[in-house]
Amino acid sequence: METILFNDSPEDLYKAAELIKNGEIVGIPTETVYGLGADASNEDAVRKIFTAKGRPADNPLIVHLADFNDAVKYTSHIPEIAYKLADEFCPGPLTIILPKNDKIPSVTSGGLDTVGIRVPAHPVMRRIIEISGCPIAAPSANTSGYPSPTTASHVMYDMSGKISAVVDGGQSEFGLESTVISIENEDTVRILRPGCVTSEHLSRICRNVIIDKAILKEVEAGETVSSPGMKYKHYSPQADIVLLEGAIEAFTEYVGRNYGDDVYGLIFDTDAESFPYRYLTYGSNDSQLAHNIFSKLRELDEMGAKKVFVRAPSKEGVGLAVYNRLIRAAGFEVIRI
Ligand code: AMP
Ligand code: MG
């Protein structure tokens, strides 16, 4: 199959929407990362997503809608707190897990009786939802296990020949996937995957915000998890990633001791001046780290890096989301120095 590269002109968005309406799958820009979009109500189309990504069948897909009020069409119950959260954070990088109805096939929900609903803000994704008239199931448009794509060329690299088209809508603003939450009761939500909507943001609307323990640790074999995605190795480039937690002086000393031909540092912009080894930087504040992390991991592969020591972000605010991706990219190899 030849994968067409569309731009964000009205004609191209119309063609992309037609493909989705006809059961094909298309790479689409969103403000979080690029998604691999299909009609969420079409089982055959959704199966194509799992095949193209090599995604485990029990890892559910998020369903994207143009308006949170459309969630009534695909769910059996919407708690009041969900509307309050949607008023504040939709459109935006927040996914709310709700009980699904039979409009969402089991293949889309990975066999669960719930569905994650998100209202994206990116104008290209919104336009494609509107023109197609479809609820769009869209996981990140990477090969399963590899870093998520934040540009159209990342999607082409992973998916060329496997999907109908990619729409180029520029670089994703946030650079990390959405925050995924479940609702425990009218006062309590649980963060299953951290993102750019942080627990501090959620606390403004909801009294209790629980951070699921699986966010910062490895899921044991056989352990039940609230979000199936937490079980899998994720976000990993070819290079071996090691996360180093500590000050730049200790980081530099550690890398120096382990330095070799194929070793790189992935450090903060502010570290660069004092770091004498090969490196890339990925920003200086949490939003920049989030924006850049996946593209830098891919860039390190392009450079032929075999081992990369990454300077760990804080676990506060958006830093927690970056940290959550990095410990998985590192296969939980974290060293405190
Ligand atoms: P991705 O599609 O790559 O952004 O990953 C979606 C994430 O959301 C995965 O970690 C899923 O396990 C999680 N997710 C999606 N739908 C549900 C659901 N119904 N219940 C729990 N987690 C979900
Ligand atoms: Mg993903």
Coordinates of C-alpha atoms and ligand atoms in Angstrom, one line a residue:
M1 CA 0.0 0.0 0.0
E2 CA 1.2 3.5 -0.8
T3 CA 0.8 5.9 2.1
I4 CA -0.3 9.4 0.8
L5 CA 1.1 12.4 2.6
F6 CA -1.7 15.0 3.0
N7 CA -1.3 18.6 4.1
D8 CA -3.8 20.6 6.2
S9 CA -5.7 22.2 3.2
P10 CA -9.5 21.8 3.2
E11 CA -9.3 19.5 0.2
D12 CA -6.8 17.2 1.9
L13 CA -8.7 17.1 5.1
Y14 CA -11.8 16.2 3.2
K15 CA -9.9 13.3 1.5
A16 CA -8.6 12.1 4.9
A17 CA -12.1 12.2 6.4
E18 CA -13.5 10.2 3.4
L19 CA -10.8 7.5 3.9
I20 CA -11.8 7.2 7.6
K21 CA -15.5 7.1 6.7
N22 CA -14.7 4.3 4.2
G23 CA -13.0 2.1 6.9
E24 CA -9.3 3.1 6.2
I25 CA -6.8 4.3 8.8
V26 CA -5.0 7.6 8.7
G27 CA -2.2 9.3 10.7
I28 CA -3.6 12.5 12.2
P29 CA -2.0 15.4 14.1
T30 CA -3.3 16.2 17.6
E31 CA -2.1 18.6 20.2
T32 CA -0.7 15.6 22.3
V33 CA 1.0 13.3 19.8
Y34 CA 0.0 12.0 16.3
G35 CA -2.8 9.5 16.3
L36 CA -3.6 6.6 14.1
G37 CA -7.3 7.3 13.4
A38 CA -10.1 5.0 12.4
D39 CA -13.9 4.9 12.7
A40 CA -14.3 3.7 16.3
S41 CA -17.6 2.0 15.5
N42 CA -16.2 0.0 12.6
E43 CA -14.7 -3.2 13.8
D44 CA -12.7 -4.0 10.7
A45 CA -11.3 -0.5 10.6
V46 CA -10.2 -0.7 14.2
R47 CA -8.6 -4.1 13.6
K48 CA -6.4 -2.4 11.0
I49 CA -5.0 -0.1 13.7
F50 CA -4.0 -3.1 16.0
T51 CA -2.3 -4.8 13.0
A52 CA -0.5 -1.7 11.7
K53 CA 0.9 -0.9 15.2
G54 CA 1.4 -4.5 16.4
R55 CA -0.6 -3.5 19.4
P56 CA -1.8 -6.1 21.9
A57 CA -5.5 -6.7 21.5
D58 CA -6.3 -6.1 25.2
N59 CA -4.9 -2.5 25.1
P60 CA -8.0 -0.3 24.5
L61 CA -8.2 2.7 22.2
I62 CA -9.2 6.2 23.1
V63 CA -12.3 7.5 21.2
H64 CA -12.1 11.1 20.0
L65 CA -15.1 13.3 19.7
A66 CA -15.6 16.9 18.5
D67 CA -17.8 17.8 21.5
F68 CA -18.0 16.2 25.0
N69 CA -21.8 16.4 24.7
D70 CA -21.6 13.7 22.0
A71 CA -20.3 11.3 24.7
V72 CA -23.9 10.4 25.5
K73 CA -24.1 8.5 22.1
Y74 CA -21.3 6.1 23.1
T75 CA -21.6 5.7 26.9
S76 CA -24.3 4.3 29.2
H77 CA -23.8 6.8 32.1
I78 CA -22.0 10.1 32.5
P79 CA -21.5 11.2 36.1
E80 CA -21.9 14.9 36.9
I81 CA -18.2 15.3 37.8
A82 CA -17.3 14.2 34.2
Y83 CA -19.3 17.2 32.9
K84 CA -17.5 19.5 35.3
L85 CA -14.1 18.2 34.2
A86 CA -15.1 18.5 30.6
D87 CA -16.2 22.1 31.0
E88 CA -12.8 22.9 32.3
F89 CA -10.5 20.7 30.2
C90 CA -12.2 19.8 26.9
P91 CA -11.1 20.4 24.3
G92 CA -7.7 19.4 25.5
P93 CA -5.3 16.7 26.6
L94 CA -7.6 14.8 29.0
T95 CA -9.2 11.4 28.5
I96 CA -12.1 10.4 30.8
I97 CA -12.9 6.7 31.2
L98 CA -16.7 6.1 31.1
P99 CA -19.0 3.0 30.9
K100 CA -19.4 2.2 27.2
N101 CA -22.6 1.3 25.3
D102 CA -22.9 -1.1 22.3
K103 CA -22.1 1.6 19.8
I104 CA -18.4 1.0 20.8
P105 CA -17.4 -2.5 19.7
S106 CA -15.4 -4.7 22.1
V107 CA -12.4 -4.6 19.7
T108 CA -12.2 -0.8 20.3
S109 CA -12.4 -1.1 24.1
G110 CA -9.9 -4.0 24.3
G111 CA -12.7 -6.2 25.7
L112 CA -13.4 -3.8 28.6
D113 CA -16.9 -2.5 29.3
T114 CA -15.6 1.1 29.5
V115 CA -14.3 3.6 26.9
G116 CA -11.9 6.5 27.1
I117 CA -13.4 9.7 25.7
R118 CA -11.2 12.6 24.6
V119 CA -12.1 15.9 22.9
P120 CA -9.0 17.0 21.0
A121 CA -8.1 20.7 20.5
H122 CA -6.0 20.4 17.3
P123 CA -8.0 22.0 14.5
V124 CA -7.0 19.3 12.0
M125 CA -8.2 16.4 14.2
R126 CA -11.4 18.4 15.0
R127 CA -12.1 19.1 11.3
I128 CA -11.6 15.4 10.4
I129 CA -14.0 14.3 13.1
E130 CA -16.6 16.8 11.9
I131 CA -16.3 16.0 8.2
S132 CA -16.3 12.2 8.7
G133 CA -19.1 12.3 11.2
C134 CA -17.3 9.4 12.9
P135 CA -16.1 8.9 16.5
I136 CA -12.4 8.4 15.9
A137 CA -10.4 5.8 17.7
A138 CA -6.8 6.9 17.7
P139 CA -3.9 5.5 19.6
S140 CA -0.5 7.0 19.2
A141 CA 0.6 6.5 15.6
N142 CA 3.9 4.7 16.4
T143 CA 4.8 1.0 16.1
S144 CA 3.9 -0.5 19.5
G145 CA 6.8 -0.1 21.9
Y146 CA 8.6 2.7 20.0
P147 CA 8.5 6.4 21.1
S148 CA 5.3 8.1 20.2
P149 CA 5.3 10.3 17.0
T150 CA 5.2 14.1 17.3
T151 CA 5.7 14.9 13.6
A152 CA 4.2 13.6 10.3
S153 CA 7.7 12.3 9.4
H154 CA 7.8 10.2 12.6
V155 CA 4.5 8.6 11.5
M156 CA 5.8 8.0 8.0
Y157 CA 8.9 6.4 9.4
D158 CA 6.8 3.9 11.4
M159 CA 3.8 3.5 9.2
S160 CA 4.7 4.1 5.5
G161 CA 3.2 1.2 3.5
K162 CA 1.0 0.1 6.3
I163 CA -1.7 2.8 6.4
S164 CA -3.6 4.8 3.8
A165 CA -2.4 8.3 4.6
V166 CA -0.8 10.7 7.0
V167 CA -1.9 14.3 7.4
D168 CA 0.9 16.8 8.2
G169 CA -0.3 19.3 10.7
G170 CA 3.1 20.4 12.1
Q171 CA 4.8 19.4 15.4
S172 CA 2.5 18.3 18.3
E173 CA 2.2 21.1 20.8
F174 CA 2.3 19.1 24.1
G175 CA 4.4 16.1 22.8
L176 CA 3.0 13.6 25.4
E177 CA -0.2 11.6 25.3
S178 CA -3.3 12.7 27.1
T179 CA -3.8 12.4 30.9
V180 CA -6.1 9.3 31.4
I181 CA -8.5 9.4 34.4
S182 CA -11.2 7.1 35.7
I183 CA -14.0 8.4 38.0
E184 CA -14.3 6.7 41.4
N185 CA -17.2 8.9 42.7
E186 CA -18.4 12.5 42.4
D187 CA -15.5 13.7 44.6
T188 CA -12.7 11.4 43.4
V189 CA -10.8 10.7 40.2
R190 CA -7.8 8.5 39.6
I191 CA -5.0 9.3 37.2
L192 CA -4.1 6.2 35.3
R193 CA -1.7 7.9 32.9
P194 CA -0.2 11.3 33.7
G195 CA -0.1 14.0 31.0
C196 CA -0.2 17.7 30.6
V197 CA -3.4 18.0 32.6
T198 CA -1.8 17.5 36.0
S199 CA -3.2 16.4 39.4
E200 CA -2.9 20.1 40.4
H201 CA -5.1 21.1 37.5
L202 CA -7.6 18.3 38.3
S203 CA -7.7 19.3 42.0
R204 CA -9.2 22.6 41.0
I205 CA -12.4 20.8 39.9
C206 CA -12.4 17.6 41.9
R207 CA -11.8 17.2 45.7
N208 CA -9.7 14.0 45.6
V209 CA -7.2 13.1 42.9
I210 CA -5.5 9.8 43.3
I211 CA -2.3 9.0 41.4
D212 CA -2.4 5.3 40.5
K213 CA 0.7 3.5 41.9
A214 CA 1.4 1.9 38.5
I215 CA 2.4 5.3 37.2
L216 CA 5.8 5.2 38.9
K217 CA 6.5 1.5 39.1
E218 CA 6.7 -1.6 37.1
V219 CA 3.6 -3.8 36.9
E220 CA 4.2 -7.3 38.3
A221 CA 3.5 -10.3 36.1
G222 CA -0.2 -11.3 36.6
E223 CA -1.0 -8.1 38.5
T224 CA -4.4 -6.5 37.7
V225 CA -4.2 -3.0 36.4
S226 CA -6.8 -0.4 35.9
S227 CA -5.3 0.6 32.5
P228 CA -4.0 -2.2 30.3
G229 CA -1.4 0.1 28.7
M230 CA 0.5 0.2 32.0
K231 CA 1.6 -3.4 31.5
Y232 CA 3.6 -3.0 28.4
K233 CA 7.1 -1.9 27.6
H234 CA 6.7 1.5 25.9
Y235 CA 8.3 4.5 24.3
S236 CA 11.6 2.7 23.8
P237 CA 14.1 3.6 21.1
Q238 CA 16.6 1.1 19.8
A239 CA 19.2 2.6 22.1
D240 CA 19.5 1.3 25.7
I241 CA 18.1 4.1 27.9
V242 CA 19.2 4.6 31.5
L243 CA 17.5 7.2 33.7
L244 CA 19.9 9.0 36.1
E245 CA 18.3 10.9 39.0
G246 CA 20.5 13.5 40.6
A247 CA 22.4 16.7 40.2
I248 CA 24.3 17.5 37.0
E249 CA 27.7 17.2 38.7
A250 CA 27.0 13.6 39.8
F251 CA 25.4 12.9 36.4
T252 CA 28.5 14.1 34.5
E253 CA 30.8 12.1 36.8
Y254 CA 28.7 8.9 36.3
V255 CA 28.6 9.3 32.5
G256 CA 32.4 10.0 32.5
R257 CA 33.0 6.6 34.3
N258 CA 30.8 4.8 31.8
Y259 CA 31.7 6.7 28.7
G260 CA 32.4 4.8 25.4
D261 CA 32.1 5.2 21.7
D262 CA 28.3 4.8 21.6
V263 CA 27.4 6.7 24.7
Y264 CA 25.3 9.9 24.8
G265 CA 23.8 12.1 27.4
L266 CA 20.2 13.4 27.1
I267 CA 20.4 16.5 29.4
F268 CA 18.7 19.8 30.1
D269 CA 19.6 22.9 28.1
T270 CA 21.0 24.5 31.2
D271 CA 23.4 21.5 31.7
A272 CA 25.0 21.8 28.3
E273 CA 27.8 24.2 29.1
S274 CA 29.4 22.0 31.8
F275 CA 28.9 18.6 30.1
P276 CA 32.0 17.5 28.3
Y277 CA 30.7 14.4 26.5
R278 CA 28.4 13.8 23.5
Y279 CA 24.9 14.9 24.2
L280 CA 21.5 16.1 23.0
T281 CA 19.4 18.5 25.2
Y282 CA 15.6 18.2 25.6
G283 CA 14.7 21.6 27.1
S284 CA 14.9 23.4 30.4
N285 CA 11.4 23.4 31.9
D286 CA 8.9 20.6 32.2
S287 CA 6.7 21.7 29.2
Q288 CA 9.7 21.8 27.0
L289 CA 10.9 18.4 28.2
A290 CA 7.5 17.0 27.4
H291 CA 7.4 18.7 24.0
N292 CA 10.8 17.3 23.0
I293 CA 11.3 14.0 24.7
F294 CA 9.9 11.6 22.1
S295 CA 11.6 13.4 19.1
K296 CA 14.9 13.4 20.9
L297 CA 14.7 9.7 21.6
R298 CA 14.1 9.1 17.9
E299 CA 16.9 11.4 17.0
L300 CA 19.3 9.5 19.2
D301 CA 18.5 6.3 17.2
E302 CA 19.2 8.2 13.9
M303 CA 22.6 9.2 15.3
G304 CA 23.4 5.6 16.0
A305 CA 23.5 5.9 19.8
K306 CA 23.6 2.6 21.6
K307 CA 23.5 3.7 25.2
V308 CA 21.9 6.9 26.5
F309 CA 22.0 8.3 30.0
V310 CA 19.0 10.6 30.5
R311 CA 18.9 13.3 33.1
A312 CA 15.6 12.6 35.0
P313 CA 12.9 15.4 35.3
S314 CA 11.2 16.2 38.5
K315 CA 8.1 14.2 39.5
E316 CA 6.1 17.4 40.0
G317 CA 3.5 18.8 37.6
V318 CA 4.1 17.9 34.0
G319 CA 7.5 16.5 35.0
L320 CA 5.6 13.5 36.4
A321 CA 4.3 12.7 32.9
V322 CA 7.8 12.9 31.4
Y323 CA 9.2 10.8 34.2
N324 CA 6.4 8.2 33.6
R325 CA 7.4 7.8 29.9
L326 CA 11.1 7.8 30.6
I327 CA 11.0 5.0 33.2
R328 CA 9.2 2.9 30.7
A329 CA 11.6 3.8 27.9
A330 CA 14.4 2.8 30.3
G331 CA 12.7 -0.6 31.0
F332 CA 12.6 0.7 34.7
E333 CA 16.4 1.0 34.8
V334 CA 16.6 4.1 37.1
I335 CA 19.8 4.9 39.0
R336 CA 19.9 7.5 41.9
I337 CA 23.2 9.2 41.9
Ligands
AMP1 P1 -2.5 5.3 23.4 O1 -3.7 4.9 22.6 O2 -1.3 4.9 22.8 O3 -2.5 6.8 23.7 O4 -2.8 4.6 24.8 C1 -4.0 4.7 25.4 C2 -3.9 4.5 26.9 O5 -5.1 4.7 27.5 C3 -3.4 3.1 27.2 O6 -2.5 3.1 28.3 C4 -4.7 2.4 27.6 O7 -4.5 1.3 28.4 C5 -5.5 3.5 28.2 N1 -7.0 3.3 28.1 C6 -7.7 3.5 27.0 N2 -9.0 3.2 27.2 C7 -9.1 2.7 28.5 C8 -10.1 2.2 29.3 N3 -11.3 2.0 28.8 N4 -9.8 1.8 30.6 C9 -8.5 2.0 31.1 N5 -7.5 2.5 30.3 C10 -7.8 2.9 29.1
MG2 MG 0.7 4.8 22.6

